[in-house]
mmCIF file of C-alpha atoms in Angstrom:
data_model
loop_
_atom_site.group_PDB
_atom_site.id
_atom_site.type_symbol
_atom_site.label_atom_id
_atom_site.label_comp_id
_atom_site.label_asym_id
_atom_site.label_seq_id
_atom_site.Cartn_x
_atom_site.Cartn_y
_atom_site.Cartn_z
ATOM 1 C CA MET X 1 204.097 -61.304 -176.748
ATOM 2 C CA ASN X 2 202.986 -58.181 -178.603
ATOM 3 C CA GLN X 3 202.891 -55.663 -175.753
ATOM 4 C CA LEU X 4 204.751 -55.099 -172.505
ATOM 5 C CA THR X 5 203.673 -52.669 -169.767
ATOM 6 C CA LEU X 6 206.208 -51.703 -167.098
ATOM 7 C CA THR X 7 206.378 -49.433 -164.093
ATOM 8 C CA ARG X 8 207.972 -46.269 -165.474
ATOM 9 C CA PRO X 9 211.732 -46.879 -165.339
ATOM 10 C CA ASP X 10 214.545 -44.633 -164.123
ATOM 11 C CA ASP X 11 218.046 -44.123 -165.510
ATOM 12 C CA TRP X 12 220.503 -44.339 -162.639
ATOM 13 C CA HIS X 13 223.508 -43.053 -164.598
ATOM 14 C CA LEU X 14 223.587 -40.612 -167.499
ATOM 15 C CA HIS X 15 225.262 -37.502 -168.865
ATOM 16 C CA PHE X 16 223.140 -34.607 -170.059
ATOM 17 C CA ARG X 17 226.108 -32.293 -170.687
ATOM 18 C CA ASP X 18 225.090 -28.614 -170.753
ATOM 19 C CA ASP X 19 224.070 -25.677 -172.962
ATOM 20 C CA GLN X 20 222.595 -26.744 -176.318
ATOM 21 C CA PHE X 21 223.001 -30.442 -175.472
ATOM 22 C CA LEU X 22 220.270 -30.084 -172.842
ATOM 23 C CA LEU X 23 217.713 -29.258 -175.527
ATOM 24 C CA GLU X 24 218.427 -32.673 -177.029
ATOM 25 C CA THR X 25 219.333 -34.919 -174.103
ATOM 26 C CA VAL X 26 216.657 -33.944 -171.577
ATOM 27 C CA PRO X 27 213.598 -34.538 -173.824
ATOM 28 C CA ALA X 28 215.172 -37.774 -175.069
ATOM 29 C CA THR X 29 215.436 -39.050 -171.500
ATOM 30 C CA ALA X 30 212.118 -37.656 -170.266
ATOM 31 C CA ARG X 31 210.176 -39.513 -172.987
ATOM 32 C CA CYS X 32 210.346 -42.749 -170.981
ATOM 33 C CA PHE X 33 212.228 -42.279 -167.702
ATOM 34 C CA GLY X 34 210.723 -40.825 -164.535
ATOM 35 C CA ARG X 35 214.035 -39.880 -162.926
ATOM 36 C CA ALA X 36 217.722 -39.940 -163.741
ATOM 37 C CA ILE X 37 220.949 -39.664 -161.802
ATOM 38 C CA VAL X 38 222.782 -36.821 -163.552
ATOM 39 C CA MET X 39 226.547 -37.068 -163.688
ATOM 40 C CA PRO X 40 228.457 -33.913 -162.622
ATOM 41 C CA ASN X 41 231.501 -33.968 -164.920
ATOM 42 C CA LEU X 42 230.872 -30.658 -166.647
ATOM 43 C CA VAL X 43 233.569 -28.063 -167.321
ATOM 44 C CA PRO X 44 233.949 -26.767 -164.670
ATOM 45 C CA PRO X 45 232.636 -29.713 -162.618
ATOM 46 C CA VAL X 46 229.654 -29.556 -160.252
ATOM 47 C CA VAL X 47 231.379 -29.591 -156.863
ATOM 48 C CA ASN X 48 228.866 -28.113 -154.404
ATOM 49 C CA ALA X 49 225.155 -27.802 -153.705
ATOM 50 C CA GLU X 50 224.841 -24.340 -155.212
ATOM 51 C CA GLN X 51 226.272 -25.465 -158.536
ATOM 52 C CA ALA X 52 224.191 -28.649 -158.527
ATOM 53 C CA LEU X 53 220.945 -26.751 -157.952
ATOM 54 C CA ALA X 54 221.820 -24.251 -160.693
ATOM 55 C CA TYR X 55 222.468 -27.142 -163.088
ATOM 56 C CA LYS X 56 219.177 -28.734 -162.034
ATOM 57 C CA GLN X 57 217.374 -25.526 -162.932
ATOM 58 C CA ARG X 58 218.921 -25.533 -166.400
ATOM 59 C CA ILE X 59 217.727 -29.121 -166.839
ATOM 60 C CA HIS X 60 214.202 -28.186 -165.728
ATOM 61 C CA GLN X 61 214.178 -25.377 -168.295
ATOM 62 C CA ALA X 62 214.894 -27.946 -171.012
ATOM 63 C CA THR X 63 212.279 -30.443 -169.776
ATOM 64 C CA PRO X 64 209.097 -30.724 -171.877
ATOM 65 C CA THR X 65 206.200 -28.950 -170.188
ATOM 66 C CA ASP X 66 204.029 -32.071 -170.247
ATOM 67 C CA SER X 67 206.648 -34.181 -168.438
ATOM 68 C CA ASN X 68 207.026 -34.975 -164.734
ATOM 69 C CA PHE X 69 210.654 -35.985 -165.232
ATOM 70 C CA GLU X 70 212.867 -35.332 -162.191
ATOM 71 C CA PRO X 71 216.663 -35.005 -162.403
ATOM 72 C CA LEU X 72 218.557 -36.322 -159.383
ATOM 73 C CA MET X 73 221.759 -34.341 -158.961
ATOM 74 C CA THR X 74 225.206 -35.443 -157.851
ATOM 75 C CA LEU X 75 228.402 -33.837 -156.593
ATOM 76 C CA TYR X 76 231.782 -34.287 -158.256
ATOM 77 C CA LEU X 77 234.284 -35.351 -155.617
ATOM 78 C CA THR X 78 237.702 -33.722 -155.658
ATOM 79 C CA ASN X 79 240.562 -33.621 -153.199
ATOM 80 C CA ARG X 80 239.103 -30.305 -152.003
ATOM 81 C CA THR X 81 235.673 -31.741 -151.144
ATOM 82 C CA SER X 82 234.872 -31.222 -147.463
ATOM 83 C CA GLY X 83 232.467 -32.777 -145.022
ATOM 84 C CA ASN X 84 230.500 -29.527 -145.036
ATOM 85 C CA ASP X 85 230.081 -29.813 -148.806
ATOM 86 C CA ILE X 86 228.469 -33.208 -148.262
ATOM 87 C CA ILE X 87 226.206 -32.013 -145.454
ATOM 88 C CA GLU X 88 225.015 -28.994 -147.442
ATOM 89 C CA ALA X 89 224.361 -31.138 -150.491
ATOM 90 C CA LYS X 90 222.380 -33.692 -148.531
ATOM 91 C CA GLN X 91 220.288 -30.920 -146.961
ATOM 92 C CA ALA X 92 219.623 -29.599 -150.484
ATOM 93 C CA GLY X 93 218.198 -32.966 -151.539
ATOM 94 C CA ILE X 94 221.222 -34.212 -153.475
ATOM 95 C CA PRO X 95 221.336 -37.987 -152.995
ATOM 96 C CA ALA X 96 224.816 -38.943 -154.195
ATOM 97 C CA ALA X 97 228.378 -37.954 -155.001
ATOM 98 C CA LYS X 98 230.559 -39.318 -157.779
ATOM 99 C CA LEU X 99 234.130 -40.532 -157.473
ATOM 100 C CA TYR X 100 236.179 -40.284 -160.648
ATOM 101 C CA PRO X 101 239.809 -41.295 -160.476
ATOM 102 C CA ALA X 102 241.699 -38.519 -162.265
ATOM 103 C CA GLY X 103 241.943 -39.144 -165.991
ATOM 104 C CA ALA X 104 239.499 -42.072 -166.027
ATOM 105 C CA THR X 105 236.986 -40.620 -168.487
ATOM 106 C CA THR X 106 235.641 -37.467 -170.164
ATOM 107 C CA ASN X 107 236.189 -34.302 -168.105
ATOM 108 C CA SER X 108 237.837 -36.138 -165.214
ATOM 109 C CA ASP X 109 241.113 -34.246 -165.064
ATOM 110 C CA ALA X 110 240.005 -32.373 -161.928
ATOM 111 C CA ALA X 111 239.064 -35.579 -160.134
ATOM 112 C CA VAL X 112 240.532 -37.485 -157.227
ATOM 113 C CA LYS X 113 244.223 -38.224 -156.799
ATOM 114 C CA GLY X 114 244.949 -40.398 -153.768
ATOM 115 C CA ILE X 115 241.600 -41.991 -152.911
ATOM 116 C CA GLU X 116 242.522 -42.627 -149.273
ATOM 117 C CA ALA X 117 242.617 -38.864 -148.755
ATOM 118 C CA LEU X 118 238.837 -38.871 -149.210
ATOM 119 C CA TYR X 119 238.167 -41.333 -146.399
ATOM 120 C CA PRO X 120 237.037 -38.545 -144.018
ATOM 121 C CA VAL X 121 234.546 -37.465 -146.700
ATOM 122 C CA PHE X 122 233.315 -41.051 -147.100
ATOM 123 C CA GLU X 123 232.751 -41.147 -143.333
ATOM 124 C CA VAL X 124 230.510 -38.073 -143.526
ATOM 125 C CA MET X 125 228.683 -39.523 -146.531
ATOM 126 C CA SER X 126 228.014 -42.688 -144.572
ATOM 127 C CA GLU X 127 226.677 -40.678 -141.622
ATOM 128 C CA GLN X 128 224.502 -38.532 -143.897
ATOM 129 C CA GLY X 129 223.117 -41.429 -145.932
ATOM 130 C CA MET X 130 224.565 -40.072 -149.184
ATOM 131 C CA LEU X 131 225.414 -42.682 -151.795
ATOM 132 C CA LEU X 132 228.922 -43.011 -153.223
ATOM 133 C CA LEU X 133 228.921 -43.575 -156.981
ATOM 134 C CA ILE X 134 232.217 -44.921 -158.285
ATOM 135 C CA HIS X 135 233.830 -45.020 -161.701
ATOM 136 C CA GLY X 136 235.903 -48.021 -160.774
ATOM 137 C CA GLU X 137 239.134 -47.934 -162.744
ATOM 138 C CA VAL X 138 242.743 -47.256 -161.906
ATOM 139 C CA THR X 139 244.512 -44.939 -164.310
ATOM 140 C CA ASP X 140 248.152 -45.810 -163.669
ATOM 141 C CA ALA X 141 250.013 -45.887 -166.973
ATOM 142 C CA HIS X 142 251.450 -49.364 -166.407
ATOM 143 C CA ILE X 143 248.000 -50.984 -166.003
ATOM 144 C CA ASP X 144 246.509 -52.430 -169.191
ATOM 145 C CA ILE X 145 243.282 -50.611 -170.077
ATOM 146 C CA PHE X 146 241.393 -53.917 -170.123
ATOM 147 C CA ASP X 147 242.535 -54.660 -166.543
ATOM 148 C CA ARG X 148 241.690 -51.288 -164.986
ATOM 149 C CA GLU X 149 238.407 -52.374 -163.429
ATOM 150 C CA LYS X 150 239.720 -55.505 -161.718
ATOM 151 C CA GLU X 151 242.767 -53.588 -160.488
ATOM 152 C CA PHE X 152 240.473 -50.965 -158.945
ATOM 153 C CA ILE X 153 238.505 -53.651 -157.110
ATOM 154 C CA ASP X 154 241.665 -55.196 -155.701
ATOM 155 C CA THR X 155 243.425 -51.927 -154.892
ATOM 156 C CA HIS X 156 240.614 -49.655 -153.709
ATOM 157 C CA LEU X 157 237.011 -50.836 -153.817
ATOM 158 C CA ALA X 158 237.277 -53.854 -151.540
ATOM 159 C CA GLN X 159 239.045 -51.689 -148.950
ATOM 160 C CA ILE X 160 236.473 -48.867 -149.155
ATOM 161 C CA HIS X 161 233.594 -51.311 -148.795
ATOM 162 C CA GLN X 162 235.221 -52.985 -145.795
ATOM 163 C CA ARG X 163 236.208 -49.715 -144.134
ATOM 164 C CA PHE X 164 232.740 -48.136 -144.505
ATOM 165 C CA PRO X 165 230.234 -50.992 -144.261
ATOM 166 C CA ALA X 166 227.209 -48.676 -143.878
ATOM 167 C CA LEU X 167 228.107 -46.554 -146.909
ATOM 168 C CA LYS X 168 225.926 -47.392 -149.893
ATOM 169 C CA ILE X 169 228.095 -47.740 -152.986
ATOM 170 C CA VAL X 170 227.089 -47.997 -156.635
ATOM 171 C CA PHE X 171 229.795 -49.552 -158.785
ATOM 172 C CA GLU X 172 228.926 -47.708 -161.967
ATOM 173 C CA HIS X 173 228.754 -49.131 -165.508
ATOM 174 C CA ILE X 174 230.496 -52.402 -164.666
ATOM 175 C CA THR X 175 232.133 -54.228 -167.551
ATOM 176 C CA THR X 176 233.715 -57.427 -166.239
ATOM 177 C CA ALA X 177 232.869 -60.751 -164.665
ATOM 178 C CA ASP X 178 235.194 -59.703 -161.831
ATOM 179 C CA ALA X 179 232.979 -56.704 -161.061
ATOM 180 C CA ALA X 180 229.728 -58.665 -161.341
ATOM 181 C CA ASP X 181 230.979 -61.361 -158.989
ATOM 182 C CA PHE X 182 232.393 -58.813 -156.546
ATOM 183 C CA VAL X 183 228.996 -57.104 -156.317
ATOM 184 C CA LEU X 184 227.181 -60.411 -155.877
ATOM 185 C CA ASP X 185 229.575 -61.495 -153.134
ATOM 186 C CA SER X 186 229.434 -58.161 -151.265
ATOM 187 C CA ALA X 187 227.066 -56.934 -148.582
ATOM 188 C CA THR X 188 223.731 -55.295 -149.371
ATOM 189 C CA THR X 189 225.414 -51.871 -149.417
ATOM 190 C CA MET X 190 227.037 -52.655 -152.765
ATOM 191 C CA ALA X 191 225.148 -52.506 -156.084
ATOM 192 C CA ALA X 192 225.960 -51.787 -159.726
ATOM 193 C CA THR X 193 224.623 -50.237 -162.905
ATOM 194 C CA ILE X 194 225.019 -51.889 -166.313
ATOM 195 C CA THR X 195 224.830 -50.124 -169.678
ATOM 196 C CA PRO X 196 223.216 -51.348 -172.897
ATOM 197 C CA GLN X 197 226.520 -51.191 -174.776
ATOM 198 C CA HIS X 198 228.260 -53.538 -172.362
ATOM 199 C CA LEU X 199 225.390 -56.012 -172.628
ATOM 200 C CA LEU X 200 225.095 -55.855 -176.414
ATOM 201 C CA TYR X 201 228.726 -55.527 -177.447
ATOM 202 C CA ASN X 202 232.239 -56.711 -176.674
ATOM 203 C CA ARG X 203 235.633 -55.440 -177.775
ATOM 204 C CA ASN X 204 235.317 -57.107 -181.196
ATOM 205 C CA ASP X 205 232.533 -54.603 -181.893
ATOM 206 C CA LEU X 206 235.002 -51.805 -181.222
ATOM 207 C CA LEU X 207 238.080 -53.092 -183.031
ATOM 208 C CA VAL X 208 237.330 -55.770 -185.653
ATOM 209 C CA GLY X 209 237.177 -54.464 -189.212
ATOM 210 C CA GLY X 210 238.506 -51.064 -188.195
ATOM 211 C CA ILE X 211 238.022 -48.850 -185.166
ATOM 212 C CA ARG X 212 234.381 -47.950 -184.621
ATOM 213 C CA PRO X 213 234.466 -44.644 -182.760
ATOM 214 C CA HIS X 214 230.768 -44.562 -181.907
ATOM 215 C CA ASN X 215 231.191 -47.769 -179.896
ATOM 216 C CA TYR X 216 234.088 -46.279 -177.940
ATOM 217 C CA CYS X 217 233.220 -45.691 -174.298
ATOM 218 C CA LEU X 218 234.969 -45.736 -170.940
ATOM 219 C CA PRO X 219 235.206 -48.166 -169.315
ATOM 220 C CA VAL X 220 236.096 -49.720 -172.649
ATOM 221 C CA LEU X 221 234.246 -52.754 -174.028
ATOM 222 C CA LYS X 222 235.737 -56.034 -172.798
ATOM 223 C CA ARG X 223 236.069 -59.565 -174.176
ATOM 224 C CA ASN X 224 232.953 -61.652 -174.865
ATOM 225 C CA THR X 225 233.316 -63.769 -171.719
ATOM 226 C CA HIS X 226 232.851 -60.647 -169.592
ATOM 227 C CA GLN X 227 229.900 -59.556 -171.728
ATOM 228 C CA GLN X 228 228.273 -62.955 -171.211
ATOM 229 C CA ARG X 229 228.704 -62.753 -167.434
ATOM 230 C CA LEU X 230 226.933 -59.376 -167.391
ATOM 231 C CA ARG X 231 224.117 -60.862 -169.468
ATOM 232 C CA ASP X 232 223.862 -63.759 -167.019
ATOM 233 C CA VAL X 233 223.514 -61.540 -163.950
ATOM 234 C CA VAL X 234 220.820 -59.300 -165.427
ATOM 235 C CA ALA X 235 218.896 -62.361 -166.625
ATOM 236 C CA SER X 236 219.098 -63.794 -163.104
ATOM 237 C CA GLY X 237 216.933 -60.965 -161.757
ATOM 238 C CA SER X 238 219.350 -60.098 -158.932
ATOM 239 C CA ASN X 239 218.295 -56.854 -157.266
ATOM 240 C CA LYS X 240 221.938 -55.794 -156.972
ATOM 241 C CA PHE X 241 221.961 -54.668 -160.607
ATOM 242 C CA PHE X 242 219.923 -51.927 -162.232
ATOM 243 C CA LEU X 243 219.616 -49.747 -165.294
ATOM 244 C CA GLY X 244 222.193 -47.060 -165.941
ATOM 245 C CA THR X 245 222.686 -46.146 -169.572
ATOM 246 C CA ASP X 246 225.783 -43.968 -169.200
ATOM 247 C CA SER X 247 224.275 -42.165 -172.186
ATOM 248 C CA ALA X 248 226.886 -39.576 -173.127
ATOM 249 C CA PRO X 249 226.481 -37.310 -176.151
ATOM 250 C CA HIS X 250 229.298 -36.035 -178.312
ATOM 251 C CA THR X 251 229.050 -34.443 -181.716
ATOM 252 C CA GLN X 252 229.866 -36.616 -184.708
ATOM 253 C CA HIS X 253 232.931 -34.474 -185.368
ATOM 254 C CA ALA X 254 234.233 -34.957 -181.812
ATOM 255 C CA LYS X 255 233.786 -38.739 -181.999
ATOM 256 C CA GLU X 256 235.404 -39.115 -185.414
ATOM 257 C CA THR X 257 238.530 -37.004 -184.902
ATOM 258 C CA ALA X 258 242.016 -38.449 -184.541
ATOM 259 C CA CYS X 259 241.434 -38.582 -180.766
ATOM 260 C CA GLY X 260 237.746 -39.400 -180.477
ATOM 261 C CA CYS X 261 235.705 -38.784 -177.338
ATOM 262 C CA ALA X 262 234.517 -41.635 -175.134
ATOM 263 C CA GLY X 263 230.777 -42.105 -174.777
ATOM 264 C CA CYS X 264 227.741 -43.722 -176.393
ATOM 265 C CA TYR X 265 224.550 -41.686 -176.778
ATOM 266 C CA SER X 266 221.641 -44.074 -176.201
ATOM 267 C CA ALA X 267 218.884 -41.898 -174.723
ATOM 268 C CA TRP X 268 216.492 -42.041 -177.703
ATOM 269 C CA SER X 269 216.482 -45.838 -177.725
ATOM 270 C CA ALA X 270 217.461 -46.714 -174.167
ATOM 271 C CA ILE X 271 214.489 -48.683 -172.880
ATOM 272 C CA GLU X 272 214.053 -50.320 -176.284
ATOM 273 C CA LEU X 273 217.687 -51.468 -176.241
ATOM 274 C CA TYR X 274 217.263 -53.059 -172.834
ATOM 275 C CA ALA X 275 213.998 -54.690 -173.938
ATOM 276 C CA GLN X 276 215.842 -56.180 -176.920
ATOM 277 C CA ILE X 277 218.553 -57.526 -174.605
ATOM 278 C CA PHE X 278 216.149 -59.086 -172.115
ATOM 279 C CA ASP X 279 214.041 -60.536 -174.920
ATOM 280 C CA ASP X 280 217.117 -62.092 -176.515
ATOM 281 C CA LEU X 281 217.979 -63.586 -173.121
ATOM 282 C CA GLY X 282 214.474 -65.010 -172.646
ATOM 283 C CA ALA X 283 214.162 -62.846 -169.539
ATOM 284 C CA LEU X 284 211.542 -60.194 -170.342
ATOM 285 C CA ASP X 285 209.944 -60.978 -166.990
ATOM 286 C CA LYS X 286 213.095 -59.608 -165.319
ATOM 287 C CA LEU X 287 213.152 -56.292 -167.225
ATOM 288 C CA GLU X 288 210.756 -54.407 -164.942
ATOM 289 C CA GLY X 289 212.803 -55.134 -161.836
ATOM 290 C CA PHE X 290 216.063 -54.125 -163.495
ATOM 291 C CA ALA X 291 214.619 -50.979 -165.092
ATOM 292 C CA ALA X 292 212.095 -49.732 -162.557
ATOM 293 C CA HIS X 293 212.386 -51.387 -159.138
ATOM 294 C CA HIS X 294 215.924 -52.268 -158.079
ATOM 295 C CA GLY X 295 217.444 -48.798 -158.435
ATOM 296 C CA ALA X 296 214.628 -46.961 -156.670
ATOM 297 C CA ASP X 297 214.696 -49.496 -153.835
ATOM 298 C CA TYR X 298 218.463 -49.193 -153.426
ATOM 299 C CA TYR X 299 218.338 -45.396 -153.360
ATOM 300 C CA GLY X 300 215.523 -45.552 -150.793
ATOM 301 C CA LEU X 301 213.047 -43.805 -153.103
ATOM 302 C CA ALA X 302 209.463 -44.697 -153.945
ATOM 303 C CA ARG X 303 208.979 -46.563 -157.178
ATOM 304 C CA ASN X 304 207.282 -44.567 -159.910
ATOM 305 C CA ASN X 305 203.497 -44.845 -159.780
ATOM 306 C CA ASP X 306 202.794 -44.706 -163.519
ATOM 307 C CA THR X 307 203.671 -47.013 -166.396
ATOM 308 C CA ILE X 308 205.042 -47.146 -169.921
ATOM 309 C CA THR X 309 204.093 -49.581 -172.669
ATOM 310 C CA LEU X 310 206.377 -51.169 -175.228
ATOM 311 C CA VAL X 311 204.978 -52.760 -178.369
ATOM 312 C CA ASN X 312 206.568 -55.468 -180.468
ATOM 313 C CA GLU X 313 207.017 -53.334 -183.576
ATOM 314 C CA PRO X 314 210.342 -53.278 -185.441
ATOM 315 C CA TRP X 315 211.920 -49.867 -186.006
ATOM 316 C CA THR X 316 215.340 -48.540 -186.962
ATOM 317 C CA VAL X 317 217.513 -46.327 -184.762
ATOM 318 C CA PRO X 318 218.279 -43.088 -186.660
ATOM 319 C CA GLU X 319 221.638 -42.726 -188.365
ATOM 320 C CA ILE X 320 221.986 -39.090 -187.270
ATOM 321 C CA ILE X 321 220.392 -36.809 -184.670
ATOM 322 C CA ASP X 322 220.511 -33.079 -185.363
ATOM 323 C CA LEU X 323 221.377 -30.773 -182.475
ATOM 324 C CA PRO X 324 219.092 -27.732 -182.057
ATOM 325 C CA GLN X 325 221.844 -25.180 -182.651
ATOM 326 C CA GLY X 326 223.883 -27.064 -185.237
ATOM 327 C CA GLY X 327 225.994 -30.185 -185.369
ATOM 328 C CA HIS X 328 225.022 -33.846 -185.259
ATOM 329 C CA ILE X 329 225.167 -36.855 -182.968
ATOM 330 C CA VAL X 330 225.502 -40.418 -184.214
ATOM 331 C CA PRO X 331 223.469 -42.390 -181.654
ATOM 332 C CA PHE X 332 224.403 -45.762 -180.256
ATOM 333 C CA TYR X 333 223.099 -48.608 -182.450
ATOM 334 C CA ALA X 334 222.617 -46.154 -185.344
ATOM 335 C CA GLY X 335 220.920 -47.648 -188.383
ATOM 336 C CA GLN X 336 220.151 -50.954 -186.672
ATOM 337 C CA GLU X 337 216.768 -52.515 -186.071
ATOM 338 C CA LEU X 338 215.150 -53.006 -182.678
ATOM 339 C CA GLN X 339 212.102 -55.178 -182.083
ATOM 340 C CA TRP X 340 210.513 -53.210 -179.224
ATOM 341 C CA LYS X 341 209.242 -49.646 -179.467
ATOM 342 C CA LEU X 342 207.850 -47.236 -176.889
ATOM 343 C CA ALA X 343 204.124 -46.883 -177.527
#
């Protein structure tokens, strides 16, 4: 196969950051995606409709003039979030809110402590038809970092899903067989996003031969058996799983310091990375559903009405991306060859 035409895909989980990063991250995403769910973990976080709409305007200002790209905004849940915050956000066209357990990832220090305290908010979200997006890890110090996701399922997620059966939940950037099987075994109000890094890599790619900071993300890469289970479920074509890159830019300096930041920046090669994965799995016929149909259907949105075309033409991911106002990003998969390229 030399060419592949798909319904224009969407990215159902990414980080644009703010300020000068927008001049890089927004065009990179808009080149192939029609929409994207924009994560709200800025400093300070996006906690209400007014802040979300202001952030959306900044994103629009960075969007290429010839693009119809549409950012889909989210709220950052805290222990101060109220039912009125949810109602106002829903009325403003904000489709989802994000639950970060405190300390789980970048800029999550202001996040939720004591998840049960948010149950009244979840009730309002369920009534309003607002999706709950969950970074599913516990952060208790005694829990091994490789067990955080399973512990969250057992301690919190199963209970939330049972308590609020009408609440649509997206288990974000899943990394384990436990998460994949939990989603498959749950009701239709449970779905999940899967990143390219968790499909392409396992923890050997982070730790063997020295620590590789540009492969460091949270949730952290897991063992190869978990990676293989994620590859199996996307190859199956199940509509419970869809594209979410978790693309998250950090400068090269910030990634390569003694305490490097978590996040892989994949926006400039995102759809090509997924095409490589599905091709390697012999499942290119399942790529369109994963990238362009399942997420839109789950969110209750129309599928995009235009297409993109990928050509079978090897190219190399850049080693470095220059930021507009100085500094560099080392992208995910830097210096490596991909077989599919956006036409």
